[in-house]
mmCIF file of C-alpha atoms in Angstrom:
data_model
loop_
_atom_site.group_PDB
_atom_site.id
_atom_site.type_symbol
_atom_site.label_atom_id
_atom_site.label_comp_id
_atom_site.label_asym_id
_atom_site.label_seq_id
_atom_site.Cartn_x
_atom_site.Cartn_y
_atom_site.Cartn_z
ATOM 1 C CA MET A 1 -40.666 -0.327 4.222
ATOM 2 C CA PHE A 2 -39.027 -2.660 6.688
ATOM 3 C CA LEU A 3 -35.816 -1.307 5.812
ATOM 4 C CA VAL A 4 -36.701 2.448 6.247
ATOM 5 C CA ALA A 5 -38.783 1.535 9.599
ATOM 6 C CA CYS A 6 -35.055 0.201 11.203
ATOM 7 C CA GLY A 7 -33.564 3.404 9.705
ATOM 8 C CA ILE A 8 -35.882 5.452 11.478
ATOM 9 C CA VAL A 9 -35.331 3.804 14.717
ATOM 10 C CA SER A 10 -31.595 3.203 14.400
ATOM 11 C CA ALA A 11 -31.221 6.852 13.584
ATOM 12 C CA CYS A 12 -33.371 8.242 16.464
ATOM 13 C CA PHE A 13 -31.610 6.163 19.064
ATOM 14 C CA GLY A 14 -28.004 7.674 17.712
ATOM 15 C CA LEU A 15 -29.719 11.216 18.151
ATOM 16 C CA LYS A 16 -31.391 10.426 21.484
ATOM 17 C CA SER A 17 -29.231 8.375 23.420
ATOM 18 C CA TYR A 18 -25.884 9.588 22.131
ATOM 19 C CA LEU A 19 -25.816 12.985 20.501
ATOM 20 C CA LEU A 20 -28.675 15.100 21.415
ATOM 21 C CA PRO A 21 -27.920 14.761 25.367
ATOM 22 C CA ASN A 22 -24.533 15.749 24.927
ATOM 23 C CA ASN A 23 -24.608 18.611 22.217
ATOM 24 C CA PHE A 24 -22.754 16.701 19.208
ATOM 25 C CA ILE A 25 -23.009 17.762 15.967
ATOM 26 C CA ASP A 26 -23.190 15.580 12.937
ATOM 27 C CA GLY A 27 -22.783 16.631 9.381
ATOM 28 C CA GLY A 28 -25.350 17.219 6.276
ATOM 29 C CA VAL A 29 -29.077 18.539 7.118
ATOM 30 C CA THR A 30 -28.896 16.803 10.321
ATOM 31 C CA GLY A 31 -25.978 18.773 11.679
ATOM 32 C CA ILE A 32 -27.556 21.771 10.477
ATOM 33 C CA SER A 33 -30.669 21.103 12.721
ATOM 34 C CA LEU A 34 -28.844 19.790 15.557
ATOM 35 C CA LEU A 35 -26.714 23.005 15.336
ATOM 36 C CA ILE A 36 -29.598 25.231 15.243
ATOM 37 C CA SER A 37 -31.428 23.427 17.877
ATOM 38 C CA ARG A 38 -28.155 24.073 20.033
ATOM 39 C CA LEU A 39 -27.989 27.620 19.467
ATOM 40 C CA THR A 40 -31.647 28.602 19.317
ATOM 41 C CA GLY A 41 -32.935 25.712 21.696
ATOM 42 C CA LEU A 42 -35.628 25.029 19.467
ATOM 43 C CA LYS A 43 -36.811 21.236 19.185
ATOM 44 C CA LEU A 44 -34.889 19.249 16.871
ATOM 45 C CA SER A 45 -37.834 17.467 15.524
ATOM 46 C CA TYR A 46 -39.295 20.506 14.031
ATOM 47 C CA LEU A 47 -36.119 21.847 12.761
ATOM 48 C CA ILE A 48 -35.654 18.397 11.051
ATOM 49 C CA MET A 49 -39.040 18.574 9.420
ATOM 50 C CA ALA A 50 -38.734 22.246 8.343
ATOM 51 C CA ILE A 51 -35.016 22.267 6.769
ATOM 52 C CA ASN A 52 -36.008 18.926 5.167
ATOM 53 C CA ILE A 53 -38.759 20.291 3.087
ATOM 54 C CA PRO A 54 -37.050 22.362 0.210
ATOM 55 C CA PHE A 55 -34.780 18.645 -0.330
ATOM 56 C CA ILE A 56 -38.155 16.856 -0.553
ATOM 57 C CA ILE A 57 -39.486 19.549 -3.069
ATOM 58 C CA LEU A 58 -35.988 19.042 -4.872
ATOM 59 C CA GLY A 59 -36.030 15.601 -4.682
ATOM 60 C CA TYR A 60 -39.344 15.253 -6.449
ATOM 61 C CA ARG A 61 -37.789 17.236 -9.332
ATOM 62 C CA GLN A 62 -34.863 15.595 -9.394
ATOM 63 C CA ILE A 63 -35.805 12.187 -8.809
ATOM 64 C CA GLY A 64 -39.343 11.608 -8.813
ATOM 65 C CA LYS A 65 -42.852 11.490 -6.631
ATOM 66 C CA GLY A 66 -42.690 8.234 -5.463
ATOM 67 C CA PHE A 67 -39.234 9.222 -3.616
ATOM 68 C CA ALA A 68 -40.229 12.616 -2.590
ATOM 69 C CA ILE A 69 -43.669 11.202 -0.989
ATOM 70 C CA LYS A 70 -41.400 8.146 0.754
ATOM 71 C CA THR A 71 -38.793 10.702 2.013
ATOM 72 C CA GLY A 72 -41.725 13.087 3.564
ATOM 73 C CA ILE A 73 -43.317 10.109 4.971
ATOM 74 C CA ALA A 74 -39.525 8.878 6.562
ATOM 75 C CA ILE A 75 -38.922 12.287 8.018
ATOM 76 C CA THR A 76 -42.107 12.933 9.566
ATOM 77 C CA LEU A 77 -41.890 9.628 11.209
ATOM 78 C CA LEU A 78 -38.108 10.397 12.480
ATOM 79 C CA ALA A 79 -39.321 13.808 13.671
ATOM 80 C CA GLY A 80 -42.495 12.185 15.648
ATOM 81 C CA MET A 81 -40.305 9.601 17.245
ATOM 82 C CA LEU A 82 -37.750 11.908 18.170
ATOM 83 C CA LEU A 83 -40.798 13.645 20.247
ATOM 84 C CA VAL A 84 -42.057 10.271 21.639
ATOM 85 C CA ALA A 85 -39.485 7.637 21.805
ATOM 86 C CA PRO A 86 -38.028 6.716 25.242
ATOM 87 C CA PHE A 87 -34.824 6.376 24.581
ATOM 88 C CA GLU A 88 -32.229 7.383 27.412
ATOM 89 C CA PRO A 89 -28.681 8.654 27.261
ATOM 90 C CA VAL A 90 -26.305 5.463 27.152
ATOM 91 C CA THR A 91 -22.848 6.664 28.414
ATOM 92 C CA SER A 92 -21.322 10.194 28.762
ATOM 93 C CA ASP A 93 -17.794 9.297 27.455
ATOM 94 C CA LYS A 94 -17.326 11.642 24.726
ATOM 95 C CA LEU A 95 -15.356 9.231 22.486
ATOM 96 C CA LEU A 96 -17.968 6.315 22.703
ATOM 97 C CA ILE A 97 -20.592 9.156 22.064
ATOM 98 C CA ALA A 98 -18.502 10.410 18.939
ATOM 99 C CA VAL A 99 -18.054 6.997 17.394
ATOM 100 C CA PHE A 100 -21.577 5.025 18.466
ATOM 101 C CA GLY A 101 -23.907 8.272 18.078
ATOM 102 C CA GLY A 102 -22.341 8.461 14.392
ATOM 103 C CA LEU A 103 -22.433 4.381 13.927
ATOM 104 C CA PHE A 104 -26.429 4.632 14.776
ATOM 105 C CA LEU A 105 -27.089 7.616 12.732
ATOM 106 C CA GLY A 106 -25.284 6.247 9.804
ATOM 107 C CA ALA A 107 -26.943 3.530 9.912
ATOM 108 C CA GLY A 108 -30.092 4.872 9.891
ATOM 109 C CA ILE A 109 -29.599 7.081 6.943
ATOM 110 C CA GLY A 110 -28.065 4.366 5.090
ATOM 111 C CA LEU A 111 -30.788 1.823 5.621
ATOM 112 C CA ALA A 112 -33.278 4.634 4.546
ATOM 113 C CA MET A 113 -31.260 4.789 1.383
ATOM 114 C CA ARG A 114 -31.530 1.188 0.849
ATOM 115 C CA GLY A 115 -35.249 1.303 1.504
ATOM 116 C CA GLY A 116 -35.713 3.812 -1.511
ATOM 117 C CA CYS A 117 -35.723 7.309 0.452
ATOM 118 C CA VAL A 118 -33.278 9.464 2.456
ATOM 119 C CA ILE A 119 -34.099 10.966 6.037
ATOM 120 C CA ASP A 120 -31.057 13.447 5.404
ATOM 121 C CA GLY A 121 -31.489 16.067 2.049
ATOM 122 C CA THR A 122 -27.818 16.311 1.871
ATOM 123 C CA GLU A 123 -27.309 13.852 -1.349
ATOM 124 C CA VAL A 124 -30.621 15.602 -2.814
ATOM 125 C CA LEU A 125 -28.961 19.107 -2.511
ATOM 126 C CA ALA A 126 -25.594 17.805 -3.807
ATOM 127 C CA LEU A 127 -26.866 15.533 -7.390
ATOM 128 C CA TYR A 128 -28.673 19.039 -8.152
ATOM 129 C CA ILE A 129 -25.711 21.255 -7.425
ATOM 130 C CA SER A 130 -23.591 18.559 -9.241
ATOM 131 C CA ARG A 131 -25.529 18.542 -12.635
ATOM 132 C CA ASN A 132 -25.134 22.451 -12.296
ATOM 133 C CA SER A 133 -21.383 22.449 -11.761
ATOM 134 C CA VAL A 134 -18.256 21.007 -12.556
ATOM 135 C CA LEU A 135 -18.064 19.636 -8.503
ATOM 136 C CA THR A 136 -19.012 16.012 -8.041
ATOM 137 C CA VAL A 137 -21.528 14.856 -4.976
ATOM 138 C CA GLY A 138 -18.590 13.940 -3.150
ATOM 139 C CA ASN A 139 -16.823 17.305 -3.334
ATOM 140 C CA ILE A 140 -19.959 19.467 -2.680
ATOM 141 C CA ILE A 141 -20.913 17.147 0.579
ATOM 142 C CA LEU A 142 -17.272 17.581 1.762
ATOM 143 C CA ILE A 143 -17.659 21.527 1.279
ATOM 144 C CA LEU A 144 -21.128 21.672 2.983
ATOM 145 C CA ASN A 145 -19.287 19.674 6.254
ATOM 146 C CA ILE A 146 -16.660 21.656 6.260
ATOM 147 C CA LEU A 147 -18.680 25.173 6.357
ATOM 148 C CA ILE A 148 -21.069 23.305 9.024
ATOM 149 C CA PHE A 149 -17.583 22.414 11.152
ATOM 150 C CA GLY A 150 -16.341 25.925 10.755
ATOM 151 C CA VAL A 151 -19.619 27.524 11.994
ATOM 152 C CA VAL A 152 -19.690 24.796 15.079
ATOM 153 C CA ALA A 153 -15.843 25.669 15.898
ATOM 154 C CA TYR A 154 -16.595 29.332 16.078
ATOM 155 C CA TYR A 155 -20.162 29.764 17.586
ATOM 156 C CA LEU A 156 -19.541 26.773 20.029
ATOM 157 C CA ASN A 157 -15.734 25.774 20.302
ATOM 158 C CA LEU A 158 -13.120 23.806 18.763
ATOM 159 C CA VAL A 159 -13.162 20.733 20.758
ATOM 160 C CA THR A 160 -17.142 20.207 19.637
ATOM 161 C CA ALA A 161 -16.168 20.714 16.311
ATOM 162 C CA MET A 162 -13.454 18.161 16.547
ATOM 163 C CA TYR A 163 -15.617 15.497 18.202
ATOM 164 C CA SER A 164 -18.339 16.435 15.755
ATOM 165 C CA ILE A 165 -15.856 15.601 12.646
ATOM 166 C CA LEU A 166 -15.413 12.010 14.540
ATOM 167 C CA THR A 167 -19.352 12.067 14.882
ATOM 168 C CA TYR A 168 -19.442 12.399 10.769
ATOM 169 C CA LEU A 169 -16.463 10.238 9.754
ATOM 170 C CA SER A 170 -18.488 7.260 12.109
ATOM 171 C CA ALA A 171 -21.582 7.998 10.489
ATOM 172 C CA SER A 172 -20.406 8.332 6.761
ATOM 173 C CA LYS A 173 -18.348 5.196 6.960
ATOM 174 C CA THR A 174 -21.496 3.586 8.344
ATOM 175 C CA VAL A 175 -23.625 4.444 5.552
ATOM 176 C CA ASP A 176 -20.897 3.529 3.039
ATOM 177 C CA TYR A 177 -20.943 -0.051 4.584
ATOM 178 C CA ILE A 178 -24.556 -0.227 4.706
ATOM 179 C CA VAL A 179 -25.551 1.013 1.046
ATOM 180 C CA ASN A 180 -22.381 -0.554 -0.590
ATOM 181 C CA GLY A 181 -22.031 -3.571 1.920
ATOM 182 C CA ILE A 182 -19.087 -5.822 2.503
ATOM 183 C CA GLU A 183 -18.913 -6.971 -1.059
ATOM 184 C CA GLN A 184 -17.299 -4.037 -2.733
ATOM 185 C CA TYR A 185 -17.197 -4.881 -6.049
ATOM 186 C CA THR A 186 -14.130 -4.044 -8.257
ATOM 187 C CA GLY A 187 -14.076 -4.225 -12.184
ATOM 188 C CA VAL A 188 -10.492 -5.555 -13.150
ATOM 189 C CA THR A 189 -9.260 -5.136 -16.740
ATOM 190 C CA VAL A 190 -6.186 -7.436 -17.499
ATOM 191 C CA ILE A 191 -3.851 -6.671 -20.326
ATOM 192 C CA SER A 192 -1.010 -9.737 -20.737
ATOM 193 C CA GLU A 193 0.500 -11.770 -23.231
ATOM 194 C CA LYS A 194 -0.320 -14.728 -20.860
ATOM 195 C CA ASN A 195 -4.075 -13.847 -21.018
ATOM 196 C CA GLU A 196 -5.165 -17.458 -21.558
ATOM 197 C CA HIS A 197 -3.623 -18.567 -18.351
ATOM 198 C CA ILE A 198 -4.865 -15.771 -16.397
ATOM 199 C CA LYS A 199 -8.728 -16.463 -18.037
ATOM 200 C CA LYS A 200 -8.536 -20.094 -16.975
ATOM 201 C CA TYR A 201 -7.288 -19.133 -13.488
ATOM 202 C CA ILE A 202 -10.302 -16.694 -13.098
ATOM 203 C CA ILE A 203 -12.680 -19.116 -14.249
ATOM 204 C CA ASN A 204 -11.452 -22.416 -12.797
ATOM 205 C CA GLN A 205 -9.896 -21.260 -9.707
ATOM 206 C CA MET A 206 -11.787 -18.169 -8.532
ATOM 207 C CA LYS A 207 -15.139 -19.495 -10.513
ATOM 208 C CA ARG A 208 -15.869 -16.117 -11.877
ATOM 209 C CA GLY A 209 -16.823 -14.980 -15.361
ATOM 210 C CA VAL A 210 -14.436 -13.161 -17.988
ATOM 211 C CA THR A 211 -15.232 -11.086 -21.104
ATOM 212 C CA ILE A 212 -12.606 -11.076 -23.533
ATOM 213 C CA TYR A 213 -12.110 -8.045 -25.665
ATOM 214 C CA LYS A 214 -10.387 -7.959 -28.829
ATOM 215 C CA GLY A 215 -7.365 -5.129 -28.872
ATOM 216 C CA GLU A 216 -4.658 -3.933 -30.605
ATOM 217 C CA GLY A 217 -1.403 -2.641 -29.064
ATOM 218 C CA GLY A 218 -0.708 1.151 -29.677
ATOM 219 C CA TYR A 219 2.606 1.685 -28.525
ATOM 220 C CA GLY A 220 5.725 0.001 -30.000
ATOM 221 C CA GLU A 221 5.087 -3.225 -31.837
ATOM 222 C CA LYS A 222 1.471 -3.299 -33.042
ATOM 223 C CA LYS A 223 -0.108 -6.674 -32.571
ATOM 224 C CA ASP A 224 -3.489 -8.255 -31.491
ATOM 225 C CA ILE A 225 -3.711 -9.146 -28.140
ATOM 226 C CA ASN A 226 -6.979 -10.370 -26.122
ATOM 227 C CA ILE A 227 -7.611 -7.911 -23.383
ATOM 228 C CA LEU A 228 -9.436 -9.708 -20.203
ATOM 229 C CA TYR A 229 -12.440 -7.947 -18.255
ATOM 230 C CA THR A 230 -13.611 -9.489 -15.091
ATOM 231 C CA VAL A 231 -15.412 -8.341 -11.692
ATOM 232 C CA VAL A 232 -14.343 -9.364 -8.124
ATOM 233 C CA THR A 233 -15.496 -8.690 -4.687
ATOM 234 C CA LYS A 234 -12.972 -6.769 -2.642
ATOM 235 C CA LEU A 235 -12.586 -9.736 -0.576
ATOM 236 C CA GLU A 236 -11.154 -11.323 -3.690
ATOM 237 C CA MET A 237 -8.928 -8.883 -4.872
ATOM 238 C CA SER A 238 -5.773 -9.708 -3.560
ATOM 239 C CA LYS A 239 -5.685 -13.364 -4.264
ATOM 240 C CA LEU A 240 -6.324 -12.443 -7.950
ATOM 241 C CA GLN A 241 -3.643 -9.543 -7.685
ATOM 242 C CA THR A 242 -1.493 -12.288 -6.260
ATOM 243 C CA ALA A 243 -2.096 -15.081 -8.939
ATOM 244 C CA ILE A 244 -1.769 -12.499 -12.006
ATOM 245 C CA ARG A 245 1.910 -11.123 -10.635
ATOM 246 C CA GLN A 246 3.023 -15.303 -10.629
ATOM 247 C CA ILE A 247 1.639 -15.937 -13.984
ATOM 248 C CA ASP A 248 2.526 -12.692 -15.694
ATOM 249 C CA PRO A 249 5.048 -10.148 -13.196
ATOM 250 C CA ASP A 250 4.735 -7.689 -16.536
ATOM 251 C CA ALA A 251 0.668 -7.823 -16.966
ATOM 252 C CA PHE A 252 -0.930 -4.665 -17.128
ATOM 253 C CA VAL A 253 -3.835 -4.265 -14.424
ATOM 254 C CA ILE A 254 -6.474 -1.695 -13.971
ATOM 255 C CA GLN A 255 -8.828 -1.400 -11.006
ATOM 256 C CA GLN A 256 -12.038 0.413 -11.117
ATOM 257 C CA GLN A 257 -14.377 0.438 -7.934
ATOM 258 C CA ILE A 258 -18.054 -0.572 -8.651
ATOM 259 C CA ALA A 259 -21.024 0.310 -6.462
ATOM 260 C CA ASP A 260 -23.225 -2.847 -7.125
ATOM 261 C CA ILE A 261 -24.049 -5.045 -9.924
ATOM 262 C CA LYS A 262 -27.134 -7.028 -11.354
ATOM 263 C CA GLY A 263 -26.925 -10.777 -12.352
ATOM 264 C CA GLY A 264 -23.445 -12.431 -13.536
ATOM 265 C CA VAL A 265 -21.627 -15.210 -12.003
ATOM 266 C CA VAL A 266 -19.976 -12.839 -9.227
ATOM 267 C CA LYS A 267 -23.460 -13.279 -7.196
ATOM 268 C CA ARG A 268 -24.495 -16.579 -7.943
ATOM 269 C CA GLN A 269 -21.103 -18.064 -6.791
ATOM 270 C CA SER A 270 -20.146 -18.547 -2.977
ATOM 271 C CA LEU A 271 -16.829 -16.446 -1.632
ATOM 272 C CA HIS A 272 -13.623 -18.165 -1.920
#
């Protein structure tokens, strides 16, 4: 509840102090609401509530009752704050508006997501469509935002559309940072004849856990080999890569991005 409350305040501040006074547009459902408000003169708070209703219903069907209730309450509170919050415009510099407006709005969306709900229904729609098509969630969000910014360029002007894209990029990167944090995790698979030395380095020097798979070469000479798997933070990846190159320049290394982990050695040990 605390995270959601902070998210609502941050999003409201970004909208009222940056985007709304300067007619800037963001992506997603919030962007659609901003665009309709700009073209019709309707109040943004009413539009945010009305346009998000279908996505709340969709969230109830796709995710669950608790998610839908929290999302409905959060969106209602955001709409109410937009009506009564005494936030004043901070700057008229367009670049600062795009960057910091997107930052505060993205922080609000990210904090709400960390709190277990959304204040922008784009992700819910993308999740629903992805389950019924070959498109990924990321592809669907990208297509939706391309359409929004195309409409902005056509009905408003190209400059506003370009600043709106900058606002969206700022918001989306902030959402990623808030949701995933600085400790973005990377799963690393290492296939090397010197796996024992690499394993000792990971355990003793990096203080990380290692899982060992028993494997067999499938190309050329077939022989048994130990395959190492470990998880490190993004900040530690460079250190591990350097060590592997020094131990075995011919090692085969596979990296996979991981959104989050539970338990294990990574979260128990401090960063090195």
